[in-house]
mmCIF file of C-alpha atoms in Angstrom:
data_model
loop_
_atom_site.group_PDB
_atom_site.id
_atom_site.type_symbol
_atom_site.label_atom_id
_atom_site.label_comp_id
_atom_site.label_asym_id
_atom_site.label_seq_id
_atom_site.Cartn_x
_atom_site.Cartn_y
_atom_site.Cartn_z
ATOM 1 C CA MET A 1 0.000 0.000 0.000
ATOM 2 C CA PRO A 2 1.464 3.380 -0.929
ATOM 3 C CA LYS A 3 2.438 5.901 1.725
ATOM 4 C CA TYR A 4 3.258 8.880 -0.526
ATOM 5 C CA CYS A 5 2.241 10.383 -3.857
ATOM 6 C CA LEU A 6 5.176 11.272 -6.029
ATOM 7 C CA ASP A 7 5.733 14.271 -8.279
ATOM 8 C CA MET A 8 8.534 14.224 -10.849
ATOM 9 C CA SER A 9 10.568 16.803 -8.921
ATOM 10 C CA GLY A 10 10.392 14.630 -5.807
ATOM 11 C CA LEU A 11 13.055 12.327 -7.283
ATOM 12 C CA SER A 12 14.462 14.131 -10.321
ATOM 13 C CA ASN A 13 15.780 17.182 -8.458
ATOM 14 C CA PRO A 14 17.512 15.111 -5.757
ATOM 15 C CA ALA A 15 18.976 12.831 -8.450
ATOM 16 C CA GLN A 16 20.538 15.889 -10.105
ATOM 17 C CA HIS A 17 22.008 17.232 -6.865
ATOM 18 C CA MET A 18 22.919 13.891 -5.281
ATOM 19 C CA PRO A 19 24.202 11.824 -8.208
ATOM 20 C CA GLN A 20 23.398 8.163 -8.032
ATOM 21 C CA ASP A 21 26.995 7.077 -8.546
ATOM 22 C CA ILE A 22 28.216 9.155 -5.581
ATOM 23 C CA HIS A 23 25.260 8.517 -3.254
ATOM 24 C CA ALA A 24 24.737 4.892 -4.252
ATOM 25 C CA SER A 25 23.663 3.627 -0.811
ATOM 26 C CA LEU A 26 21.013 6.346 -0.514
ATOM 27 C CA TRP A 27 19.554 5.586 -3.932
ATOM 28 C CA ARG A 28 19.536 1.824 -3.281
ATOM 29 C CA GLN A 29 17.303 2.545 -0.282
ATOM 30 C CA VAL A 30 15.025 4.718 -2.434
ATOM 31 C CA GLU A 31 14.879 1.937 -5.044
ATOM 32 C CA ALA A 32 13.784 -0.445 -2.287
ATOM 33 C CA LEU A 33 10.926 1.938 -1.424
ATOM 34 C CA ILE A 34 9.896 2.059 -5.087
ATOM 35 C CA ALA A 35 9.940 -1.735 -5.389
ATOM 36 C CA ALA A 36 7.981 -2.085 -2.140
ATOM 37 C CA GLY A 37 5.073 -0.039 -3.536
ATOM 38 C CA THR A 38 5.653 2.901 -1.207
ATOM 39 C CA PHE A 39 4.811 5.492 -3.884
ATOM 40 C CA ALA A 40 1.734 6.231 -5.973
ATOM 41 C CA THR A 41 1.542 8.471 -9.005
ATOM 42 C CA THR A 42 -0.518 9.196 -12.079
ATOM 43 C CA ALA A 43 0.210 7.800 -15.542
ATOM 44 C CA GLU A 44 1.372 11.227 -16.744
ATOM 45 C CA VAL A 45 3.872 11.696 -13.932
ATOM 46 C CA TYR A 46 5.017 8.082 -14.207
ATOM 47 C CA GLU A 47 5.972 8.758 -17.829
ATOM 48 C CA GLU A 48 8.105 11.713 -16.659
ATOM 49 C CA LEU A 49 9.690 9.638 -13.879
ATOM 50 C CA THR A 50 10.882 6.977 -16.325
ATOM 51 C CA HIS A 51 13.294 9.568 -17.743
ATOM 52 C CA ILE A 52 15.312 9.667 -14.523
ATOM 53 C CA PRO A 53 18.695 8.098 -15.317
ATOM 54 C CA PRO A 54 19.470 4.504 -14.299
ATOM 55 C CA PRO A 55 19.405 2.772 -11.965
ATOM 56 C CA VAL A 56 16.488 4.661 -10.326
ATOM 57 C CA GLY A 57 14.770 5.289 -13.670
ATOM 58 C CA GLU A 58 15.033 1.589 -14.497
ATOM 59 C CA CYS A 59 13.600 0.695 -11.092
ATOM 60 C CA ILE A 60 10.667 3.034 -11.720
ATOM 61 C CA ALA A 61 10.056 1.475 -15.151
ATOM 62 C CA ALA A 62 10.187 -2.030 -13.670
ATOM 63 C CA ASN A 63 7.587 -1.158 -11.038
ATOM 64 C CA GLU A 64 4.922 0.551 -13.134
ATOM 65 C CA ALA A 65 2.125 -1.665 -11.796
ATOM 66 C CA ALA A 66 2.912 -0.706 -8.202
ATOM 67 C CA LEU A 67 3.341 3.018 -8.929
ATOM 68 C CA VAL A 68 0.592 3.991 -11.346
ATOM 69 C CA PHE A 69 -3.002 4.448 -10.242
ATOM 70 C CA GLU A 70 -4.994 4.135 -13.453
ATOM 71 C CA VAL A 71 -8.429 5.610 -13.981
ATOM 72 C CA GLY A 72 -10.842 2.725 -14.488
ATOM 73 C CA ASN A 73 -8.985 0.283 -12.227
ATOM 74 C CA ASP A 74 -11.488 -0.813 -9.594
ATOM 75 C CA SER A 75 -8.834 -1.333 -6.899
ATOM 76 C CA TRP A 76 -9.173 2.337 -5.870
ATOM 77 C CA ASP A 77 -11.759 5.135 -5.879
ATOM 78 C CA TRP A 78 -10.906 6.655 -9.245
ATOM 79 C CA ASN A 79 -14.333 8.301 -9.489
ATOM 80 C CA ARG A 80 -13.483 10.385 -6.426
ATOM 81 C CA TYR A 81 -10.129 11.212 -8.046
ATOM 82 C CA ILE A 82 -11.909 12.436 -11.195
ATOM 83 C CA GLY A 83 -14.163 14.591 -9.020
ATOM 84 C CA HIS A 84 -11.169 16.169 -7.265
ATOM 85 C CA THR A 85 -9.377 16.655 -10.590
ATOM 86 C CA ASN A 86 -12.337 18.378 -12.250
ATOM 87 C CA ARG A 87 -13.021 20.621 -9.246
ATOM 88 C CA MET A 88 -9.359 21.576 -8.849
ATOM 89 C CA GLN A 89 -8.931 22.348 -12.549
ATOM 90 C CA ALA A 90 -11.899 24.707 -12.371
ATOM 91 C CA GLU A 91 -10.915 26.239 -9.021
ATOM 92 C CA TYR A 92 -7.257 26.844 -9.912
ATOM 93 C CA GLU A 93 -7.703 27.532 -13.636
ATOM 94 C CA SER A 94 -6.147 30.999 -13.414
ATOM 95 C CA PHE A 95 -2.889 29.428 -12.170
ATOM 96 C CA ILE A 96 -2.611 26.437 -14.517
ATOM 97 C CA SER A 97 0.179 26.893 -17.047
ATOM 98 C CA GLU A 98 -1.594 25.144 -19.931
ATOM 99 C CA ARG A 99 -4.660 27.360 -19.435
ATOM 100 C CA ASN A 100 -2.652 30.598 -19.320
ATOM 101 C CA ARG A 101 -0.494 30.635 -22.460
ATOM 102 C CA ASN A 102 1.963 28.198 -20.849
ATOM 103 C CA ARG A 103 2.865 30.649 -18.098
ATOM 104 C CA GLU A 104 6.178 29.629 -16.549
ATOM 105 C CA HIS A 105 6.840 28.912 -12.887
ATOM 106 C CA THR A 106 3.313 27.876 -11.994
ATOM 107 C CA ILE A 107 1.427 24.608 -11.637
ATOM 108 C CA ASN A 108 0.593 22.439 -14.599
ATOM 109 C CA LEU A 109 -2.031 19.766 -15.123
ATOM 110 C CA ASN A 110 0.342 16.969 -14.073
ATOM 111 C CA ASP A 111 0.963 18.773 -10.774
ATOM 112 C CA LEU A 112 -2.766 18.986 -10.136
ATOM 113 C CA SER A 113 -3.210 15.314 -11.010
ATOM 114 C CA VAL A 114 -0.735 14.271 -8.304
ATOM 115 C CA ILE A 115 -2.388 16.508 -5.717
ATOM 116 C CA ALA A 116 -5.827 15.126 -6.665
ATOM 117 C CA LEU A 117 -4.443 11.585 -6.308
ATOM 118 C CA ALA A 118 -2.965 12.446 -2.903
ATOM 119 C CA LYS A 119 -6.259 13.943 -1.760
ATOM 120 C CA THR A 120 -8.142 10.863 -2.968
ATOM 121 C CA LEU A 121 -5.769 8.445 -1.231
ATOM 122 C CA SER A 122 -5.225 10.671 1.871
ATOM 123 C CA LEU A 123 -1.455 10.639 1.314
ATOM 124 C CA PRO A 124 1.224 13.352 1.346
ATOM 125 C CA VAL A 125 2.820 14.614 -1.866
ATOM 126 C CA ILE A 126 6.597 14.414 -2.339
ATOM 127 C CA SER A 127 7.970 17.267 -4.469
ATOM 128 C CA MET A 128 10.873 19.669 -4.419
ATOM 129 C CA GLU A 129 8.832 22.723 -5.348
ATOM 130 C CA ALA A 130 8.831 25.747 -3.046
ATOM 131 C CA ARG A 131 5.857 27.877 -2.077
ATOM 132 C CA LYS A 132 5.426 30.969 -4.256
ATOM 133 C CA GLY A 133 4.903 33.412 -1.389
ATOM 134 C CA SER A 134 4.626 36.943 -2.823
ATOM 135 C CA LEU A 135 4.208 35.550 -6.372
ATOM 136 C CA ALA A 136 1.072 33.614 -5.361
ATOM 137 C CA GLU A 137 -1.235 36.186 -6.976
ATOM 138 C CA LYS A 138 -0.439 34.803 -10.454
ATOM 139 C CA ARG A 139 1.553 31.664 -9.791
ATOM 140 C CA ARG A 140 1.152 28.652 -7.559
ATOM 141 C CA ALA A 141 3.376 25.678 -6.890
ATOM 142 C CA ILE A 142 2.524 22.233 -5.601
ATOM 143 C CA PRO A 143 2.964 23.223 -1.925
ATOM 144 C CA ASP A 144 0.571 26.177 -2.363
ATOM 145 C CA ILE A 145 -2.168 23.952 -3.787
ATOM 146 C CA CYS A 146 -1.441 21.266 -1.181
ATOM 147 C CA ASP A 147 -1.967 23.896 1.540
ATOM 148 C CA ALA A 148 -5.263 24.993 -0.012
ATOM 149 C CA GLU A 149 -6.414 21.365 -0.341
ATOM 150 C CA LYS A 150 -5.212 20.334 3.141
ATOM 151 C CA VAL A 151 -2.814 17.779 1.648
ATOM 152 C CA GLN A 152 0.543 17.351 3.366
ATOM 153 C CA HIS A 153 3.533 18.396 1.252
ATOM 154 C CA MET A 154 6.933 16.807 1.858
ATOM 155 C CA THR A 155 10.369 17.297 0.337
ATOM 156 C CA PHE A 156 12.845 14.528 -0.461
ATOM 157 C CA SER A 157 14.626 15.277 2.834
ATOM 158 C CA ASP A 158 11.311 14.922 4.682
ATOM 159 C CA LEU A 159 10.841 11.551 2.978
ATOM 160 C CA LEU A 160 14.320 10.395 4.005
ATOM 161 C CA ARG A 161 13.642 11.406 7.610
ATOM 162 C CA ALA A 162 10.212 9.747 7.650
ATOM 163 C CA GLU A 163 11.650 6.496 6.266
ATOM 164 C CA GLY A 164 14.763 6.563 8.473
ATOM 165 C CA ILE A 165 17.113 6.700 5.488
ATOM 166 C CA VAL A 166 20.577 7.961 6.325
ATOM 167 C CA LEU A 167 23.833 8.010 4.424
#
């Protein structure tokens, strides 16, 4: 059973700053979490995650069935997910990049899909995005929407602490 919903930045940013060849023991522990079904994500974000370099990217690709929560699969309440997704797209439309001439540095539809999944499953979201603060009038990031939706937001470091992963 998953414990966290995963955004692309939740693993891709740490992989850039903590290369897998240098921090091999850390990434082996993360791979074990992936293989154990600790993370949930949407099909769109899964596709992004498969582009993380090996070995983590390969581990993600090998564990698609455990990671991806597909609409139409009766093992979870995907109808509730669709309801959250539709409501959130309408409520946050003025912040969504694809709905605002691809405005940079704001949420996109994939971001909203992960938050809707987290809300549906009552799980925190793992991402490396920062709150927009004074820019929140026109732009929102995952943590801003998580706050509004009462969904816990965690960083990669928060994940490591929660799972007791140390170098």
